[in-house]
Coordinates of C-alpha atoms and ligand atoms in Angstrom, one line a residue:
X1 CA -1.2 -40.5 19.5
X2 CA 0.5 -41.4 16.5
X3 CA -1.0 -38.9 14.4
X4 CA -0.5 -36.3 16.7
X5 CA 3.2 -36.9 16.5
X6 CA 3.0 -36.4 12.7
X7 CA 1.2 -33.6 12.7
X8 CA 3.6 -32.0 15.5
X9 CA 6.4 -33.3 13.1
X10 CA 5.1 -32.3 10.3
X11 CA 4.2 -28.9 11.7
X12 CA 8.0 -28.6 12.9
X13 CA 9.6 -29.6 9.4
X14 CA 6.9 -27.0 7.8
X15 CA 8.4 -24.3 10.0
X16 CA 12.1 -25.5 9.3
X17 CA 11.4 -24.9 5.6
X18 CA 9.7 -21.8 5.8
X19 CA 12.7 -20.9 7.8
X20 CA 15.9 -21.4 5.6
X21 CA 13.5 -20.4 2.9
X22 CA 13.1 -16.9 4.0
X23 CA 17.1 -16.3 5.5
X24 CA 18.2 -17.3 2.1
X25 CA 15.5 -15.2 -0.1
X26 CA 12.8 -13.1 1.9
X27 CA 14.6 -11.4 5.3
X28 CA 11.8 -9.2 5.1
X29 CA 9.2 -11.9 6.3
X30 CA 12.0 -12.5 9.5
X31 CA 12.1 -9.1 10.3
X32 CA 7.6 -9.0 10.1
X33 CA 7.7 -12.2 12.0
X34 CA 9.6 -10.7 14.7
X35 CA 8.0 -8.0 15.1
X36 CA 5.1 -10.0 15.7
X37 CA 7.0 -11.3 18.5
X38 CA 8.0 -8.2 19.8
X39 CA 5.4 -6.7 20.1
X40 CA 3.4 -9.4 21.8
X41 CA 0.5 -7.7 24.1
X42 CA -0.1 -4.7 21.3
X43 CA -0.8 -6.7 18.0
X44 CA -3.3 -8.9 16.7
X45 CA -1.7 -10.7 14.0
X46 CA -3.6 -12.6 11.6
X47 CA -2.6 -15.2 8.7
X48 CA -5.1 -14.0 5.9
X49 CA -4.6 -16.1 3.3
X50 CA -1.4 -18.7 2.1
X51 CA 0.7 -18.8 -1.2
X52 CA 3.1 -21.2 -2.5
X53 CA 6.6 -21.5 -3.7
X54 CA 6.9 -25.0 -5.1
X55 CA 6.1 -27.1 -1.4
X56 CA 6.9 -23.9 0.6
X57 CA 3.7 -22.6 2.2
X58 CA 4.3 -18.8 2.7
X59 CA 1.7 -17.0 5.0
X60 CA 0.0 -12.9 4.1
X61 CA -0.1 -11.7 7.2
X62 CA -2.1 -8.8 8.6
X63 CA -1.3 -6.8 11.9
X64 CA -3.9 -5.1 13.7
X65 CA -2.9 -2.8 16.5
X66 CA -5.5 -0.1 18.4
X67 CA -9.3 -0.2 18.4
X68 CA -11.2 -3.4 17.8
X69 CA -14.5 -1.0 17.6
X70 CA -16.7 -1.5 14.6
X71 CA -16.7 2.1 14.3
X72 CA -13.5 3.6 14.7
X73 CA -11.8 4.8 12.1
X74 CA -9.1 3.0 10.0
X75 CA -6.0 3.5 8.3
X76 CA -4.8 0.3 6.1
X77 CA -0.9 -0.1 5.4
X78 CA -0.1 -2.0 2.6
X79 CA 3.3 -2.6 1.5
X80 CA 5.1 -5.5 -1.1
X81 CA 2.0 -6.4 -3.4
X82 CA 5.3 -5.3 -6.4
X83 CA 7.5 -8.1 -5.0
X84 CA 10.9 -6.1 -6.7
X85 CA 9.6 -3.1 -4.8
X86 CA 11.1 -4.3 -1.4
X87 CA 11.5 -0.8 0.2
X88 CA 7.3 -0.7 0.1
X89 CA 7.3 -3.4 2.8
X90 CA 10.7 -2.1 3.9
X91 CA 9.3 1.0 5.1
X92 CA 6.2 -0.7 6.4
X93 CA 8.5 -3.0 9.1
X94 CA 10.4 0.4 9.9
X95 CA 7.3 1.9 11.3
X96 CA 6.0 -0.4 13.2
X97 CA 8.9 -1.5 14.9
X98 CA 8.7 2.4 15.8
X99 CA 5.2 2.0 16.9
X100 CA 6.1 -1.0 18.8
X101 CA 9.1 1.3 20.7
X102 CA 6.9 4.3 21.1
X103 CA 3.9 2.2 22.6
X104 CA 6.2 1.4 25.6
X105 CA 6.7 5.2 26.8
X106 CA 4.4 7.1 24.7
X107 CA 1.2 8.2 26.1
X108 CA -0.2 10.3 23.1
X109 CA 0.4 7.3 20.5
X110 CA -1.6 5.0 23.3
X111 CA -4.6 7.2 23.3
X112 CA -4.4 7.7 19.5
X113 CA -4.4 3.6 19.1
X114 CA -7.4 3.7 21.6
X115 CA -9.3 5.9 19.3
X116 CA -8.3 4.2 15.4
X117 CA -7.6 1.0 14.5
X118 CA -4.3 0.4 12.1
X119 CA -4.1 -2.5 10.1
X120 CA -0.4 -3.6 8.3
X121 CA -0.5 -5.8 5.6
X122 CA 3.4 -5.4 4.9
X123 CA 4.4 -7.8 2.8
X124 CA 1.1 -9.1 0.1
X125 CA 3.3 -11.0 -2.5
X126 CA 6.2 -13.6 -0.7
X127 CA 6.8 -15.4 -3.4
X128 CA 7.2 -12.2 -5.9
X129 CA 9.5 -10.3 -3.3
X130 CA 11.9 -13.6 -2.8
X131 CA 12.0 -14.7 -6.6
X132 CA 13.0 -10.7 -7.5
X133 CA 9.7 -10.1 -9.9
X134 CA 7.0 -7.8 -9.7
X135 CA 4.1 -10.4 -10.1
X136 CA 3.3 -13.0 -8.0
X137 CA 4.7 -16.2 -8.2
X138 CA 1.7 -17.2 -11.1
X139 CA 3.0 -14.2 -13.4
X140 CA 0.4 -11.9 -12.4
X141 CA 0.4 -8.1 -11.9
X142 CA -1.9 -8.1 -8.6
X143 CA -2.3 -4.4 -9.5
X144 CA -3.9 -5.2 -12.8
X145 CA -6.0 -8.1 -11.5
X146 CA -9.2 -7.0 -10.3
X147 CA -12.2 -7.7 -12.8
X148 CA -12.5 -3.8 -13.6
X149 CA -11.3 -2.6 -16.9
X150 CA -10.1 0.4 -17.7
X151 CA -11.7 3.2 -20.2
X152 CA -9.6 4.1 -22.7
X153 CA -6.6 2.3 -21.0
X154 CA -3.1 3.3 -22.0
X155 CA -0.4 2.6 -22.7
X156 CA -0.7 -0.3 -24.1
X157 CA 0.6 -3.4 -22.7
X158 CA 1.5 -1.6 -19.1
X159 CA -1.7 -0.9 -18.7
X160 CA -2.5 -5.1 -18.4
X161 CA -3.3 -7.6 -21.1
X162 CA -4.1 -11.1 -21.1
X163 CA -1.5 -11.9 -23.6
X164 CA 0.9 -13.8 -21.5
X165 CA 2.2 -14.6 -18.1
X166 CA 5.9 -14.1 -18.8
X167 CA 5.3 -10.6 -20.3
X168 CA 4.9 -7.9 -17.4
X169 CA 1.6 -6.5 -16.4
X170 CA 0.0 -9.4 -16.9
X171 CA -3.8 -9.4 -15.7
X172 CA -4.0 -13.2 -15.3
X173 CA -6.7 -15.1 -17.4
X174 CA -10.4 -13.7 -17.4
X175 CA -12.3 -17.2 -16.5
X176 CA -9.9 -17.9 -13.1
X177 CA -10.5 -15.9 -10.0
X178 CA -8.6 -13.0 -8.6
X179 CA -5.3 -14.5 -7.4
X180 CA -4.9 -15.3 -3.5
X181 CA -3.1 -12.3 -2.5
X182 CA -5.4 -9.9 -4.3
X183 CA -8.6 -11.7 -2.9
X184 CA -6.9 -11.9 0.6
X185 CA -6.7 -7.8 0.5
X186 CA -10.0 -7.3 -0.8
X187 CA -11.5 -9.9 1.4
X188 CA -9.8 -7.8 4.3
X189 CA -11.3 -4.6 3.2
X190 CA -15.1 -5.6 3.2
X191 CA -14.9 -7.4 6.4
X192 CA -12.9 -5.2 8.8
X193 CA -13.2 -1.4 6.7
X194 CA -16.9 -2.0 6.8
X195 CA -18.1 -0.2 9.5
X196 CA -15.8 2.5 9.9
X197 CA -16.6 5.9 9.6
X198 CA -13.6 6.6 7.6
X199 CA -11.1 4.7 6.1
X200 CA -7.5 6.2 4.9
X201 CA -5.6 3.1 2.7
X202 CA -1.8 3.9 1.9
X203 CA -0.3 1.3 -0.5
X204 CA 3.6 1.3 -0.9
X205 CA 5.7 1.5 -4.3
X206 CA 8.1 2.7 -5.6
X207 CA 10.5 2.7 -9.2
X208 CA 8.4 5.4 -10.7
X209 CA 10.2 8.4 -12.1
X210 CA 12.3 11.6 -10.0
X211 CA 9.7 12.7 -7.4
X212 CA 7.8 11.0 -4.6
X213 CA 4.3 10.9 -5.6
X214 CA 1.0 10.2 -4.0
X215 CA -1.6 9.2 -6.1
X216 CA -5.3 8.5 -5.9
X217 CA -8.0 7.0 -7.7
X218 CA -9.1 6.7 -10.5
X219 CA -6.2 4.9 -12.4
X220 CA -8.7 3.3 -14.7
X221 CA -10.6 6.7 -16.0
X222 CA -10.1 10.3 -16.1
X223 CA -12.8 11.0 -13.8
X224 CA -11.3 12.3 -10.3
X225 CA -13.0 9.8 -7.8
X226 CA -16.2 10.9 -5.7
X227 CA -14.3 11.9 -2.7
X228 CA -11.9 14.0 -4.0
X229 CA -13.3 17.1 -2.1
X230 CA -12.4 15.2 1.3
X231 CA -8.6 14.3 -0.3
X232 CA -8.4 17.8 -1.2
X233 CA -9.2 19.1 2.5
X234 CA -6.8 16.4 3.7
X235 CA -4.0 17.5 0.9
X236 CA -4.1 20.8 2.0
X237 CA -3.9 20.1 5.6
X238 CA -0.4 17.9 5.2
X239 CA 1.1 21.4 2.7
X240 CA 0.2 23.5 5.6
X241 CA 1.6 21.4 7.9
X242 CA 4.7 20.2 6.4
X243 CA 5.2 23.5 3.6
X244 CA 8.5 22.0 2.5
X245 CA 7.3 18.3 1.4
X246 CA 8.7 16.6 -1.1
X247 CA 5.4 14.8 -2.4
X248 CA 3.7 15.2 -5.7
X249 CA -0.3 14.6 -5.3
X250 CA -2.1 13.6 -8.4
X251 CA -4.3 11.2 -9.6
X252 CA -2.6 8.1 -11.1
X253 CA -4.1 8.6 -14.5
X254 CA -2.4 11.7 -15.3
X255 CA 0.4 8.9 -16.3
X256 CA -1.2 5.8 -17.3
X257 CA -5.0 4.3 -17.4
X258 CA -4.7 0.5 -16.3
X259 CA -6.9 -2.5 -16.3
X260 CA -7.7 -4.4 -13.1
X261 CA -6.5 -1.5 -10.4
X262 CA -7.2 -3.1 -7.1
X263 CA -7.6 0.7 -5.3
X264 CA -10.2 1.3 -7.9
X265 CA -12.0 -2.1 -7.7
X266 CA -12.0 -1.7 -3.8
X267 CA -12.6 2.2 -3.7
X268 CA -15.6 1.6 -6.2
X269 CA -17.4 -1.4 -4.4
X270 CA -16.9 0.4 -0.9
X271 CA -18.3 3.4 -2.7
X272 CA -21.9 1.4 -3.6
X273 CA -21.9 0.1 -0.1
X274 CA -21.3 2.6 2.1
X275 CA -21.4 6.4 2.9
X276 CA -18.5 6.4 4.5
X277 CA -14.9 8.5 3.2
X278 CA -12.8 6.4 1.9
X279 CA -9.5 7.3 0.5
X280 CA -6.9 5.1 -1.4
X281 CA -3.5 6.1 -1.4
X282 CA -0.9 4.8 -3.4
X283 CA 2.8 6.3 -2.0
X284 CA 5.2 6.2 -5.7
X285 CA 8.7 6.5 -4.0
X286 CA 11.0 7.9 -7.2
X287 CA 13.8 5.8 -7.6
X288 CA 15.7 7.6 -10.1
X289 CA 16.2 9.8 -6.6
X290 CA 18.3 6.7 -5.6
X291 CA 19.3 6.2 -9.1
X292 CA 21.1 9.3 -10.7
X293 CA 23.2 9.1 -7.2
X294 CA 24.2 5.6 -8.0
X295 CA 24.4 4.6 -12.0
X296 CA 25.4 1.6 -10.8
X297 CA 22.0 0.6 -9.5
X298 CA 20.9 0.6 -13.2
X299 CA 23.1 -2.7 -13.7
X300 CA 20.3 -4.7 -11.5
X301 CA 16.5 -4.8 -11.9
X302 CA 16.6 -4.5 -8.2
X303 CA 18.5 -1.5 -8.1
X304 CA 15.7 0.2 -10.4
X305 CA 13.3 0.0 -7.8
X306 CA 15.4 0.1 -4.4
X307 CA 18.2 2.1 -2.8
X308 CA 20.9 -0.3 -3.1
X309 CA 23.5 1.7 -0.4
X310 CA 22.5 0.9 2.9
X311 CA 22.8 5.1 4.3
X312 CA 20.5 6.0 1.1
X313 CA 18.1 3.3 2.4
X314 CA 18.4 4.5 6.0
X315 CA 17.7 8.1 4.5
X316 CA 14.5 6.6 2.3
X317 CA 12.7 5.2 5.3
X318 CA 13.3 8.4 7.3
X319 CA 12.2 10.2 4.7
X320 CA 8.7 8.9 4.8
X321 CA 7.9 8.8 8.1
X322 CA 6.6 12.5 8.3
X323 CA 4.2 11.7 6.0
X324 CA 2.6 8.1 7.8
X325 CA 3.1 10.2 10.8
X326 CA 0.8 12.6 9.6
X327 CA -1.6 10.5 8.2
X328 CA -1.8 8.7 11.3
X329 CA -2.9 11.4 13.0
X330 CA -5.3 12.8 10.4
X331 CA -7.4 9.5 10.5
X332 CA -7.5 9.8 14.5
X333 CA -9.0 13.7 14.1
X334 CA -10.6 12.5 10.8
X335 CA -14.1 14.5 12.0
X336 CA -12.1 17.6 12.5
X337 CA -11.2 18.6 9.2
X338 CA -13.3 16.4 6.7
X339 CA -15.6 19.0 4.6
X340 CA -18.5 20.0 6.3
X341 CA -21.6 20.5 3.5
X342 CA -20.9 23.8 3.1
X343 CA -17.6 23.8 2.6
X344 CA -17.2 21.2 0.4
X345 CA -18.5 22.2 -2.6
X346 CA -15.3 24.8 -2.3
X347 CA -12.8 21.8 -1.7
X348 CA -14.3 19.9 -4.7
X349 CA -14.3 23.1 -7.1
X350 CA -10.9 23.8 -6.4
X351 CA -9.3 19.5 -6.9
X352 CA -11.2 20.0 -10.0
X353 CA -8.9 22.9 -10.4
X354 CA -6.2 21.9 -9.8
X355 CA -6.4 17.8 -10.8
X356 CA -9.1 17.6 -13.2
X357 CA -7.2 20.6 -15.6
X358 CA -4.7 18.2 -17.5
X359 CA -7.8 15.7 -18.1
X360 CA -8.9 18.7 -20.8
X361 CA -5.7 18.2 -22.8
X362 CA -5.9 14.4 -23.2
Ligands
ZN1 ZN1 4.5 -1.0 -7.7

């Protein structure tokens, strides 16, 4: 009896910290954890792994919502593993509390969710998002932290080092294993990805450059990845359907090679494993959008990397929601317009075309 009343008294204080902890530093794990409350009865939340701030236990949730079939297909939503980059996991909580509204009226999105399974894992790196820093609370880049290095990686020092924790990019130290919230993602990807038929990954970031880009593996190499016939088909599918996007699709190592990508880890073990498509998107949102219209953003490290003014943030998450929209859909019709054999040796000549060209002038 006795230690029942600790442990429902400890459980309580637990919660009490978590609490004050996240209205002072993290709103964006109130805002997940009530949409996990609203939308009781439509998602299977999931605590996939825990992280510390000092005694504060901070959970990695995941939110599953549509098919639990081992074969339907998936589309993974991944948003925060850059704790500065807020609007990631910002635009992640948008969309499913739109989800959430939709799924009380809307009959196409119900028979869409009954067909693919979406998983949101909106917010990887709590203790990096509340303490303002890219890495996690240890110091570590979690996108240079998979054991996978990069050929010819550059430039140097962004493209991760093991020099030190408080320099930026850091890859964490070679003997330890990947950190909690980079294990928690990939532990997610082999167990529920596995039997899909297709899997669609789009990872949230944003703070690089004038344009919103979407980029795809490799960011370690200069090879385009095996499947970039099927990204091409799906590429020209969201131009034809949306003629006037703003997007820029390229692979990520037309800027920079990098050490310890987890898209590239994950995309290349899937790869061994299975048949399957499987197609990792990284969404770059361009901050200097935000930026040039406000100089005064440049005065915070925050400000680099989100829309400080609350209508240009309204405007960023609308912005995007064409796109997740669209992807959305193309995972449920997946088998519809993924190349065929004999058209896609024509989709793969002409990404090598049009990605593989600037790879000849490196
Ligand atoms: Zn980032």
């Amino acid at each position: 009896m006795m230690d029942t009343l600790l442990d429902i008294s400890n459980d309580i204080s637990r919660h009490t910290v978590l609490a004050d902890y996240c209205r002072q530093r993290l709103p964006e794990m109130r805002l997940v954890q009530r949409l996990i409350r609203k939308g009781e009865g439509y998602l299977r939340p999931d605590v996939i792994g825990t992280v510390y701030d000092g005694a504060v236990e901070l959970p990695l949730y995941s939110i599953e919502l549509g098919s639990t079939r081992a074969d339907a297909p998936v589309m993974l939503l991944c948003g925060g593993i850059h704790g500065i980059e807020r609007i990631g996991s910002q635009l992640l909580i948008a969309h499913l509390a739109t989800l959430i509204h939709r799924l009380q009226w809307d009959e196409c999105l119900k028979q869409t969710l009954t067909e693919i399974r979406l998983i949101f894992l909106p917010l990887l790196n709590p203790v990096g998002m509340a303490r303002g820093w890219r890495s996690n609370g240890q110091g570590v880049d979690l996108m240079r932290n998979a054991p996978i290095d990069a050929e010819m990686p550059s430039p140097w020092l962004v493209s991760g080092h093991r020099l030190a924790s408080w320099l930026p990019w850091y890859r964490g130290n070679a003997e330890q294993p990947m950190q909690p919230e980079a294990q928690a993602l990939c532990d997610l990807v082999t167990h529920q990805c596995a039997t899909s038929p297709f899997v669609l990954a789009l990872d949230c970031h944003s703070g690089f450059g004038m344009r919103d880009r979407v980029w795809f593996p490799y960011a370690g190499s200069n090879r385009l990845f095996e499947h970039v016939a099927e990204l091409h088909a799906l590429v020209r599918l969201f131009e034809r359907a949306h003629p006037h996007h703003p997007y820029l699709f390229e692979p990520q190592h037309h800027h920079y090679r990098t050490h310890g990508d987890l898209w590239d880890y994950l995309y290349s073990e899937y790869h061994t494993r299975h048949d399957a498509a499987f197609l990792p998107l990284t969404l770059e949102m361009g901050s200097w959008l935000w930026v040039k219209k406000n100089l005064r953003q440049m005065t915070s490290y925050s400000g680099l990397f989100n829309p400080t003014v609350p209508h240009r943030q309204r405007r960023t998450l609308r912005r995007h929601h064409a796109l997740l929209t669209f992807l959305i859909d193309a995972v449920r019709s997946w088998h519809n317009w993924i190349p065929a054999p004999e058209t896609r040796a024509r989709h793969q000549r002409y990404a090598e075309r049009r990605w593989a060209r600037q790879d000849s002038h490196r």
